[in-house]
mmCIF file with all atom_site columns, C-alpha atoms in Angstrom:
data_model
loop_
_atom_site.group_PDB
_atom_site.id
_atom_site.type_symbol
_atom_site.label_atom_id
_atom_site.label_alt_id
_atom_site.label_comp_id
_atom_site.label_asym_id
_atom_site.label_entity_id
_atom_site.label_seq_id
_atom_site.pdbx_PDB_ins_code
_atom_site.Cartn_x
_atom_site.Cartn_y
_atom_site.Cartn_z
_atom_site.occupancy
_atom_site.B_iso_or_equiv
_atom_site.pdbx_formal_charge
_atom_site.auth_seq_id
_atom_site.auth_comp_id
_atom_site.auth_asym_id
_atom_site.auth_atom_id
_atom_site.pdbx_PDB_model_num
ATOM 1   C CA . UNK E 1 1   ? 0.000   0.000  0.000   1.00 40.00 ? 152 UNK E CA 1
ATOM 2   C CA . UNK E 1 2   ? 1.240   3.655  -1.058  1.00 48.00 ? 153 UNK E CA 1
ATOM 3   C CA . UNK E 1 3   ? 1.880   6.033  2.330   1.00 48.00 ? 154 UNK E CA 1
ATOM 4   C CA . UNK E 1 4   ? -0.706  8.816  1.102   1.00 48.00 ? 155 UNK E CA 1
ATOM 5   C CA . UNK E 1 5   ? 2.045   11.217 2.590   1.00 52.00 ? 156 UNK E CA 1
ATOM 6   C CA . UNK E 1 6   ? 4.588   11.401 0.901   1.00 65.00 ? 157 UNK E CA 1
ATOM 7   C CA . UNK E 1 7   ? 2.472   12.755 -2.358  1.00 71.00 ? 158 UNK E CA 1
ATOM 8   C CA . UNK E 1 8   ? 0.088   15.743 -2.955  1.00 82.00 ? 159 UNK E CA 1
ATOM 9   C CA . UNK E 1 9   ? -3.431  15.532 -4.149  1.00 86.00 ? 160 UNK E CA 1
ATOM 10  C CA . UNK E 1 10  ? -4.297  18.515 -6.501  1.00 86.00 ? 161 UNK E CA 1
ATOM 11  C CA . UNK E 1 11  ? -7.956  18.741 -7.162  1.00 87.00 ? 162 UNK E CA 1
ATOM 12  C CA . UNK E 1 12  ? -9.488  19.383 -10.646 1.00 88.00 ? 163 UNK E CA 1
ATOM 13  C CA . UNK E 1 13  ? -12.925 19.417 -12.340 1.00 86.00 ? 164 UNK E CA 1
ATOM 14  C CA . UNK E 1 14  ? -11.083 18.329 -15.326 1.00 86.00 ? 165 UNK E CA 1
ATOM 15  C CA . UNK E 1 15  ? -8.656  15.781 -16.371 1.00 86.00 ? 166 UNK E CA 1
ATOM 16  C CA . UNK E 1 16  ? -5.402  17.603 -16.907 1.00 91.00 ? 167 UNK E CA 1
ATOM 17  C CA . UNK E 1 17  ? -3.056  16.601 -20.101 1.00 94.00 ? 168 UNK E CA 1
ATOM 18  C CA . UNK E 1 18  ? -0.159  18.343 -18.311 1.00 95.00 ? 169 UNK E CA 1
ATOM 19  C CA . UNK E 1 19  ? 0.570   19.161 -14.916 1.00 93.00 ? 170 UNK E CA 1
ATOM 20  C CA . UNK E 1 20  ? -0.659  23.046 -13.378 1.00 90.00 ? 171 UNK E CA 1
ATOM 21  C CA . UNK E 1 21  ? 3.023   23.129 -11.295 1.00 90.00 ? 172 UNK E CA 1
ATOM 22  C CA . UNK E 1 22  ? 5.826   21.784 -13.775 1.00 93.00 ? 173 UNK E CA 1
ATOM 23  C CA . UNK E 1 23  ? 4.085   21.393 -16.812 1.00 94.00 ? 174 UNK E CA 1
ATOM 24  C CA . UNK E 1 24  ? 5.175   17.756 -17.362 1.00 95.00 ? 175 UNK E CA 1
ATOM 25  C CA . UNK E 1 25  ? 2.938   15.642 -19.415 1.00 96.00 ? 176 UNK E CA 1
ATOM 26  C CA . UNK E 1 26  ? 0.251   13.876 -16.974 1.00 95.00 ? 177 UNK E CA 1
ATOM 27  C CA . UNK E 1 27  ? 0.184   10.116 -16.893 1.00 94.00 ? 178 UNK E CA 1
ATOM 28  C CA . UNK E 1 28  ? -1.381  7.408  -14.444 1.00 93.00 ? 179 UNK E CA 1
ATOM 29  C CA . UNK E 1 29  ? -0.070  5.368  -11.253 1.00 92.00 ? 180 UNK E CA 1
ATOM 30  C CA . UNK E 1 30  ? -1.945  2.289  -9.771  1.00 90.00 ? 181 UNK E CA 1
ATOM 31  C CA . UNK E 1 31  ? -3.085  2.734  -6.171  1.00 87.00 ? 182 UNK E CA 1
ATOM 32  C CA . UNK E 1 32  ? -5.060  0.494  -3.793  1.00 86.00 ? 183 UNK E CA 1
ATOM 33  C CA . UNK E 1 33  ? -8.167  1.722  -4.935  1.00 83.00 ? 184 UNK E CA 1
ATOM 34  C CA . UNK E 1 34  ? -7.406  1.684  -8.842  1.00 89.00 ? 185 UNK E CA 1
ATOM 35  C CA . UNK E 1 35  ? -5.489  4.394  -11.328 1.00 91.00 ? 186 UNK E CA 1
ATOM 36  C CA . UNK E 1 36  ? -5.215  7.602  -10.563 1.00 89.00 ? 187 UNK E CA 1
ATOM 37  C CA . UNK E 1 37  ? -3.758  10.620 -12.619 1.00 92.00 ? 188 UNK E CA 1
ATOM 38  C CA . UNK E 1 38  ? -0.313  11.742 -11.732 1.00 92.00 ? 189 UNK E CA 1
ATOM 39  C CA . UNK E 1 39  ? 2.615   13.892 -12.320 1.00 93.00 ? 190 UNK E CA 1
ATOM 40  C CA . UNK E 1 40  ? 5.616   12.066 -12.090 1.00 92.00 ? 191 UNK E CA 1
ATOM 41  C CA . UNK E 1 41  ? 7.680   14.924 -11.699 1.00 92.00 ? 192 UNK E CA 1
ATOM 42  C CA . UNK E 1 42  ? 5.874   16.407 -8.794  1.00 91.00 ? 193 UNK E CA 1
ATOM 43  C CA . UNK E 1 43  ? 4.648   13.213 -6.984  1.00 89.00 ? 194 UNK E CA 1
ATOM 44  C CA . UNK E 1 44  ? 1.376   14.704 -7.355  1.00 91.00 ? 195 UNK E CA 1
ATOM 45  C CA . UNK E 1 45  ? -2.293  12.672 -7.462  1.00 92.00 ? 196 UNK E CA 1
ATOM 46  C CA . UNK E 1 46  ? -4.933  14.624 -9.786  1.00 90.00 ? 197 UNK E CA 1
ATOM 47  C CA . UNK E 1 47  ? -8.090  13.949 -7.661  1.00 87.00 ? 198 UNK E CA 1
ATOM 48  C CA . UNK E 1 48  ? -11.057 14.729 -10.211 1.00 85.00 ? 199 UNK E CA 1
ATOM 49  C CA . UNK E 1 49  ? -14.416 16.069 -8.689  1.00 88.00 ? 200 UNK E CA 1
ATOM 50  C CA . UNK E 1 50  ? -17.471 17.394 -9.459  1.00 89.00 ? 201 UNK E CA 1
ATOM 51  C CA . UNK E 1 51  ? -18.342 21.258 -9.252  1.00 90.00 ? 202 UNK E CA 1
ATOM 52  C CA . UNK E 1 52  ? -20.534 22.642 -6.784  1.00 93.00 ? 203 UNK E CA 1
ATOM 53  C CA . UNK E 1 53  ? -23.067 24.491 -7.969  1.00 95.00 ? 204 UNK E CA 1
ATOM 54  C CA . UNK E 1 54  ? -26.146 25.962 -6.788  1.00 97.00 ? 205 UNK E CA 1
ATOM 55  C CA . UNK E 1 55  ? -30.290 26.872 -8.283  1.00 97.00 ? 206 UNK E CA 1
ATOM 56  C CA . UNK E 1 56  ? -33.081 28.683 -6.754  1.00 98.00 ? 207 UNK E CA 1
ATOM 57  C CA . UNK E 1 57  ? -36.686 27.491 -7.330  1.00 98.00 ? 208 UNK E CA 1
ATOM 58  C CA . UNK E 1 58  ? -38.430 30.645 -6.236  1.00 98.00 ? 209 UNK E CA 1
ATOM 59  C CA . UNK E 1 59  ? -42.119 29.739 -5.494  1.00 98.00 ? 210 UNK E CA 1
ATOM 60  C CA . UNK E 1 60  ? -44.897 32.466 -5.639  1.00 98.00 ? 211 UNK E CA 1
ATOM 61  C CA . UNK E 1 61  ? -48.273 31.019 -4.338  1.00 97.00 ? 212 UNK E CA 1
ATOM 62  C CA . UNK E 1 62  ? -48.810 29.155 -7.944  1.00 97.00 ? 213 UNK E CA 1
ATOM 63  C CA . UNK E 1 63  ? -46.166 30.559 -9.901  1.00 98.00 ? 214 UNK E CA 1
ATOM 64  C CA . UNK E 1 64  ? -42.287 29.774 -10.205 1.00 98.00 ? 215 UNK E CA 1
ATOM 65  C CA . UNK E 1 65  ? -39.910 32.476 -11.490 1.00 97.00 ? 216 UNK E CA 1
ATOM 66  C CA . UNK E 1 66  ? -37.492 31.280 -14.294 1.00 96.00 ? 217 UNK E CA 1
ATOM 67  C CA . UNK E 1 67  ? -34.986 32.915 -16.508 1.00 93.00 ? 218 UNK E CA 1
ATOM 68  C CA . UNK E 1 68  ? -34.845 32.852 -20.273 1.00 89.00 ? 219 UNK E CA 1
ATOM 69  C CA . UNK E 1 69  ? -31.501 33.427 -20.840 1.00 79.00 ? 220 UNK E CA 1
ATOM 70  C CA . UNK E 1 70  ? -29.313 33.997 -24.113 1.00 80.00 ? 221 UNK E CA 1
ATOM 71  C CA . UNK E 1 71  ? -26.486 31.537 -24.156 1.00 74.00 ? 222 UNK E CA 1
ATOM 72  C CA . UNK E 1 72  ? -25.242 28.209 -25.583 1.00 76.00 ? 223 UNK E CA 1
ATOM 73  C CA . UNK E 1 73  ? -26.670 25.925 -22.913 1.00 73.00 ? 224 UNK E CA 1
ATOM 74  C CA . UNK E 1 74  ? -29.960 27.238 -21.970 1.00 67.00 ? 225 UNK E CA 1
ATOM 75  C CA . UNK E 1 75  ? -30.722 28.712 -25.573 1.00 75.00 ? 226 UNK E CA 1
ATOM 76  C CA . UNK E 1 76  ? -34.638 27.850 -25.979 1.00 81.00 ? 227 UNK E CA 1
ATOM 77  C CA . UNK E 1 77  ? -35.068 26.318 -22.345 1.00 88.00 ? 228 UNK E CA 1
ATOM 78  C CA . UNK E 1 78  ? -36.296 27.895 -19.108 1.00 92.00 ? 229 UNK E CA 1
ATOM 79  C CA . UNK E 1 79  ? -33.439 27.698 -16.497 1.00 92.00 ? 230 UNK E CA 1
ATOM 80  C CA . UNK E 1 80  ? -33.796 28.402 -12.667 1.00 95.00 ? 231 UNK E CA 1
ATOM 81  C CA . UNK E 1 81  ? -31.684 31.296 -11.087 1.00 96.00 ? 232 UNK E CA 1
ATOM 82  C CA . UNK E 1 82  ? -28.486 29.818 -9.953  1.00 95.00 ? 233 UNK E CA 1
ATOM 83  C CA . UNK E 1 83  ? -24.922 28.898 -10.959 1.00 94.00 ? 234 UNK E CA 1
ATOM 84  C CA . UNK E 1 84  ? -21.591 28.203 -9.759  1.00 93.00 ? 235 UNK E CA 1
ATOM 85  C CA . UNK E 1 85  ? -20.576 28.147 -6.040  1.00 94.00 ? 236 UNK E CA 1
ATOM 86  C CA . UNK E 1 86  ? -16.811 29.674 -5.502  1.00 93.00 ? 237 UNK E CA 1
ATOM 87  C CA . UNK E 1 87  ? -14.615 28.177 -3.578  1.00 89.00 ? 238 UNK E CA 1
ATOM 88  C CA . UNK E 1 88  ? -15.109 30.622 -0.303  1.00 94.00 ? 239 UNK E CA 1
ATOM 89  C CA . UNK E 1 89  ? -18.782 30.789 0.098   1.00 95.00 ? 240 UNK E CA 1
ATOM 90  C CA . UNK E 1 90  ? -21.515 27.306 1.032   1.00 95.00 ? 241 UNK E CA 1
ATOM 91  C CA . UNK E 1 91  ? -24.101 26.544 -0.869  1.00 97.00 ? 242 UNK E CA 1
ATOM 92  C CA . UNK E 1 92  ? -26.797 28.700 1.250   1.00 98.00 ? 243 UNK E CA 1
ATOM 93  C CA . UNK E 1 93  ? -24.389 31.666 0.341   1.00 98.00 ? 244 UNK E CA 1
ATOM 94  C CA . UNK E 1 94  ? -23.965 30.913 -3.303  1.00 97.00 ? 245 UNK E CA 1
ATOM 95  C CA . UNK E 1 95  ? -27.740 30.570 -3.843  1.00 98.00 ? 246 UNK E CA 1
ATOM 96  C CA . UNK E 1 96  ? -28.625 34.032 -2.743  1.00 98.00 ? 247 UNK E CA 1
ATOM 97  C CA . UNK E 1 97  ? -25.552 35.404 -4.462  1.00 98.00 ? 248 UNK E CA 1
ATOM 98  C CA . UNK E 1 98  ? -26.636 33.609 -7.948  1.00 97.00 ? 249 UNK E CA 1
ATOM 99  C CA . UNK E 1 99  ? -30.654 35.214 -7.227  1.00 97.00 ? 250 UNK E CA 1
ATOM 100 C CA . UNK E 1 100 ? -29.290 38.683 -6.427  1.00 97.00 ? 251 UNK E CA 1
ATOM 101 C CA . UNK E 1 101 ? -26.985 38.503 -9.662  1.00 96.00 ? 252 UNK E CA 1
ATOM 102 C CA . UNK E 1 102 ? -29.182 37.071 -11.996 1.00 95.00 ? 253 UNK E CA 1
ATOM 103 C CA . UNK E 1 103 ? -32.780 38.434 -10.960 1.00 96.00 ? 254 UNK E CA 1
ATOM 104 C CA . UNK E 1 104 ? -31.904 41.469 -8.648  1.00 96.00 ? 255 UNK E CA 1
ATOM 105 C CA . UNK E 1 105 ? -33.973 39.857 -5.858  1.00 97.00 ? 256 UNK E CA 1
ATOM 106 C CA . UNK E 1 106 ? -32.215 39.806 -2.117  1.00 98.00 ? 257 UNK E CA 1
ATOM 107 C CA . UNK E 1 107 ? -32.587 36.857 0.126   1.00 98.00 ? 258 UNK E CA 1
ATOM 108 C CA . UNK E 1 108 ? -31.637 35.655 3.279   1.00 98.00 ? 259 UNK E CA 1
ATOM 109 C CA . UNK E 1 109 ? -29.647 32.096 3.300   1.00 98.00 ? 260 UNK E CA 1
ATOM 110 C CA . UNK E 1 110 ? -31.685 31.357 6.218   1.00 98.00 ? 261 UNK E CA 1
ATOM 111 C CA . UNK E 1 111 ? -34.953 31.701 4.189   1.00 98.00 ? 262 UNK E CA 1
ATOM 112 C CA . UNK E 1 112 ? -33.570 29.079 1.920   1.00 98.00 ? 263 UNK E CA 1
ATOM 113 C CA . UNK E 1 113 ? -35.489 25.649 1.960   1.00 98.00 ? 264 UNK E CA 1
ATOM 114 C CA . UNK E 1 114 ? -33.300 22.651 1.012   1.00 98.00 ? 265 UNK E CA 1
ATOM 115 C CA . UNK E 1 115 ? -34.913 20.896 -2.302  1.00 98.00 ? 266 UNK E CA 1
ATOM 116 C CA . UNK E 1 116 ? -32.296 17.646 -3.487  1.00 97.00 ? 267 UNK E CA 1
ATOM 117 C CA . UNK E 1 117 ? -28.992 17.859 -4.522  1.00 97.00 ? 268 UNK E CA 1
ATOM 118 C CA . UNK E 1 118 ? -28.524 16.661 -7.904  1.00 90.00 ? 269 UNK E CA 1
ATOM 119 C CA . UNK E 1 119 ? -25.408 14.968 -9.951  1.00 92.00 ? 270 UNK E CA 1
ATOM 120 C CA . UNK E 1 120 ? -25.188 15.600 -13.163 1.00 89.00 ? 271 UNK E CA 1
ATOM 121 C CA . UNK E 1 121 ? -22.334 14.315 -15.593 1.00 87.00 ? 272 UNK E CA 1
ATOM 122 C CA . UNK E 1 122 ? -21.235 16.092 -18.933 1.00 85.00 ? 273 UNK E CA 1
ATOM 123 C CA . UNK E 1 123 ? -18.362 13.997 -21.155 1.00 84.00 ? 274 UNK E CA 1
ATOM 124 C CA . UNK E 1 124 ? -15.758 16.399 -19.454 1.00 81.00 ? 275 UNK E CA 1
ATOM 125 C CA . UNK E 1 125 ? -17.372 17.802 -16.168 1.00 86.00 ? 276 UNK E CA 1
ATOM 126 C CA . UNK E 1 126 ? -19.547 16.415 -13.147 1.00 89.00 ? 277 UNK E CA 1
ATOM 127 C CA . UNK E 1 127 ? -21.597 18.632 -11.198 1.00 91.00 ? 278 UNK E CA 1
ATOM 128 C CA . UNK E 1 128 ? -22.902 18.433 -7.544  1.00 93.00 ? 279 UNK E CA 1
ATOM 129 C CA . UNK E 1 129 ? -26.271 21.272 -7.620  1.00 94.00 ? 280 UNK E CA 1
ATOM 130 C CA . UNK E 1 130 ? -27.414 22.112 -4.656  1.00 97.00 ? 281 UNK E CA 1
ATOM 131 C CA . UNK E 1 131 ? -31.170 23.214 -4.937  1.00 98.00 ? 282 UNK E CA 1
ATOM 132 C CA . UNK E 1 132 ? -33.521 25.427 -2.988  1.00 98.00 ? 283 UNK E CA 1
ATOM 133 C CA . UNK E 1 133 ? -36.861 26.264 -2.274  1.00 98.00 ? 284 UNK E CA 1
ATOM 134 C CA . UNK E 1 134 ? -37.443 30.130 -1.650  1.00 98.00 ? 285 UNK E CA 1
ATOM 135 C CA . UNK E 1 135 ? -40.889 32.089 -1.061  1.00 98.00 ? 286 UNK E CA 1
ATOM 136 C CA . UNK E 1 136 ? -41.374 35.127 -3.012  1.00 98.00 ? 287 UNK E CA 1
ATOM 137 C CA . UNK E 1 137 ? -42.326 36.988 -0.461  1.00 98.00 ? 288 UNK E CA 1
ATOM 138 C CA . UNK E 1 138 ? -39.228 36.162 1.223   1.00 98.00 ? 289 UNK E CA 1
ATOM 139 C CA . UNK E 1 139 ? -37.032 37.920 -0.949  1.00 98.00 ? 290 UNK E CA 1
ATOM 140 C CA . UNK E 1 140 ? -36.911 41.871 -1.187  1.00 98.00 ? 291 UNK E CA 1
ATOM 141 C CA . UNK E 1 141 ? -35.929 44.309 -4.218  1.00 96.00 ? 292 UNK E CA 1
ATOM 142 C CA . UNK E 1 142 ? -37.250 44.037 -7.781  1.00 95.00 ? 293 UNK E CA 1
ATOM 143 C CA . UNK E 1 143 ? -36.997 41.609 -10.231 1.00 95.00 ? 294 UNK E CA 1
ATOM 144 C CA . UNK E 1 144 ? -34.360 42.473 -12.751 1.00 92.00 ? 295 UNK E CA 1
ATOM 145 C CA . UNK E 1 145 ? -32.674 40.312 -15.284 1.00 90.00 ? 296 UNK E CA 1
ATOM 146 C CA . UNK E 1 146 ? -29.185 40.094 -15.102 1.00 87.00 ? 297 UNK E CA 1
ATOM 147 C CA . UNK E 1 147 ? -28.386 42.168 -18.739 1.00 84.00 ? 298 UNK E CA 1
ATOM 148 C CA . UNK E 1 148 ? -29.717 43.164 -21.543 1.00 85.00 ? 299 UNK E CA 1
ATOM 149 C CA . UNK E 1 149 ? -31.074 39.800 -23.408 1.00 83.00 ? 300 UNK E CA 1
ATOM 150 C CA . UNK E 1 150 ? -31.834 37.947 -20.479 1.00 86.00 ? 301 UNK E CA 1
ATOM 151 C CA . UNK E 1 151 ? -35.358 37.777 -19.368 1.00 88.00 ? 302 UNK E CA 1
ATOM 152 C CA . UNK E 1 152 ? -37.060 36.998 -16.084 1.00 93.00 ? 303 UNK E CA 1
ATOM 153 C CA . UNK E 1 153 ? -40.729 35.575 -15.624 1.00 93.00 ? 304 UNK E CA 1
ATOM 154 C CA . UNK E 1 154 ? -42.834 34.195 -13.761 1.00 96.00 ? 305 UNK E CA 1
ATOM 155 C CA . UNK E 1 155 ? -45.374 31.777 -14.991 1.00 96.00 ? 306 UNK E CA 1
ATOM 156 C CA . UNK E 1 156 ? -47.908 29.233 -13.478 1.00 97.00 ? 307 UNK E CA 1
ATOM 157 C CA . UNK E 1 157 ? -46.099 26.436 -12.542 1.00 97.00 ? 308 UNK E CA 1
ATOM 158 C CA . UNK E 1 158 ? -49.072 23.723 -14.428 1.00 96.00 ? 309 UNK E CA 1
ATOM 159 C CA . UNK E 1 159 ? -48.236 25.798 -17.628 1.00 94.00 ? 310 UNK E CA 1
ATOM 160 C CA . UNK E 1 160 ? -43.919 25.044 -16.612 1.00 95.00 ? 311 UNK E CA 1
ATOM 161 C CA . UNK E 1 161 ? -44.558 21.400 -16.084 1.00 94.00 ? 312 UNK E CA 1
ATOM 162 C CA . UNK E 1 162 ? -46.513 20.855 -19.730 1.00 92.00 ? 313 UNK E CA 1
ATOM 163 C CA . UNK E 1 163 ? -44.206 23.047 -21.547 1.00 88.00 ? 314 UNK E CA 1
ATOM 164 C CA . UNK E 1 164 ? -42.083 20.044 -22.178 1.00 80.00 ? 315 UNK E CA 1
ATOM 165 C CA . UNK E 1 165 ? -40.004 21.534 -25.183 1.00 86.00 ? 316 UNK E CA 1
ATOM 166 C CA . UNK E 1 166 ? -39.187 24.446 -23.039 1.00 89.00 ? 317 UNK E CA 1
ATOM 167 C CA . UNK E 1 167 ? -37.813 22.830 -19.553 1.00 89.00 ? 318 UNK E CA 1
ATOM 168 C CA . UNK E 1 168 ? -34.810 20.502 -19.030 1.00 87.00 ? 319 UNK E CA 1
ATOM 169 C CA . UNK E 1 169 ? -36.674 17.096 -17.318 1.00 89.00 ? 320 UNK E CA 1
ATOM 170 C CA . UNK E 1 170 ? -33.463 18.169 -14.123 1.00 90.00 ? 321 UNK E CA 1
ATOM 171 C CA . UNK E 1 171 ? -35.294 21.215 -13.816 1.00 92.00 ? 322 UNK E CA 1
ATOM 172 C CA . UNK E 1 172 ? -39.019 19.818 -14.089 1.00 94.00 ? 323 UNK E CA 1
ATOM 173 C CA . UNK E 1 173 ? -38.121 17.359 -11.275 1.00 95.00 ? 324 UNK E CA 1
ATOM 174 C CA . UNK E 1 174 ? -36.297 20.166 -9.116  1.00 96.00 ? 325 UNK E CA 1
ATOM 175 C CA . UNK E 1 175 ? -39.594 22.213 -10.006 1.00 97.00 ? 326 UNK E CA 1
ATOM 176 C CA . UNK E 1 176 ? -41.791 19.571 -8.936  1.00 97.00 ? 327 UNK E CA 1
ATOM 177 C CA . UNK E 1 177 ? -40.478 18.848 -5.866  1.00 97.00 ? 328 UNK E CA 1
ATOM 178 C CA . UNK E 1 178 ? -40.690 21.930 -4.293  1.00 98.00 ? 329 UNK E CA 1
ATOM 179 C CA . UNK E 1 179 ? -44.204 22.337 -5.196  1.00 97.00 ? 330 UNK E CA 1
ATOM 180 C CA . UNK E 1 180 ? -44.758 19.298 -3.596  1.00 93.00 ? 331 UNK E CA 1
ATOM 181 C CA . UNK E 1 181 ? -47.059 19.974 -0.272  1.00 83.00 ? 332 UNK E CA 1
#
């Protein structure tokens, strides 16, 4: 069995074809539990994980407020407020950042009400998101979108669920269960 100490773990979202430190071309080294990525010139482990990342389901009485926004992944769908966490905020924290940025509305973390946390897996990326549940009347300010292009609305959520062509089935799930009584 390797001593785990005398070698670094670097953590990455994606697989790196040369090392972030010296540059040297990555390869792979057999461990207990399997192969792992590793520069052989730093002693250094490439531990892959998935990125945090946060939405907001934002519930008022019937309706659920969703964004139409302009770019490459969410061209033609409804998306939920939400994005990214960075690396020095929680999830709580990164929720009511992503709603402030993207909708102009100001919440409290505490007002935040847990949903699921989701995995989702692209070819080169994994995600962890985090969702919440937030009442409308919960949040103060306006709604504003985010720039000029994006859109924010807020619809019935029986018209959301039957608009198949226009919601991801991750986001009709998230949707549904935090309508759910």
């Amino acid at each position: 069995m390797d001593d785990v100490d005398q070698f670094q773990i670097y953590s990455v979202a994606v697989d790196p074809e040369y090392c972030p430190q010296c540059g040297t071309e990555v390869g792979t080294r057999s461990f207990d539990a399997g192969p792992e990525q590793w520069c052989p010139e730093c002693e250094m482990v490439f531990a892959r994980n998935p990125l945090s990342a946060v939405h907001v389901v934002v519930r008022d009485g019937d309706d659920v407020l969703l964004l139409d926004e302009p770019i490459p992944q969410h061209e033609g769908v409804w998306s939920l407020p939400g994005g990214h966490a960075r690396h020095d905020e929680g999830p709580r924290e990164a929720a009511v950042r992503e709603l402030r940025e993207e909708t102009g509305l100001r919440a409290d973390p505490d007002d935040l009400s847990l949903v699921t946390v989701y995995h989702a897996e692209t070819p080169r990326t994994a995600f962890h998101f985090v969702t919440y549940a937030l009442e409308r009347r919960a949040a103060a300010g306006d709604v504003t979108p985010e720039a000029d292009g994006f859109a924010v609305e807020t619809l019935p959520v029986t018209e959301v669920l039957a608009a198949s062509d226009r919601l991801r089935d991750s986001d009709r799930e998230r949707i549904e269960l935090a309508f759910e009584p």
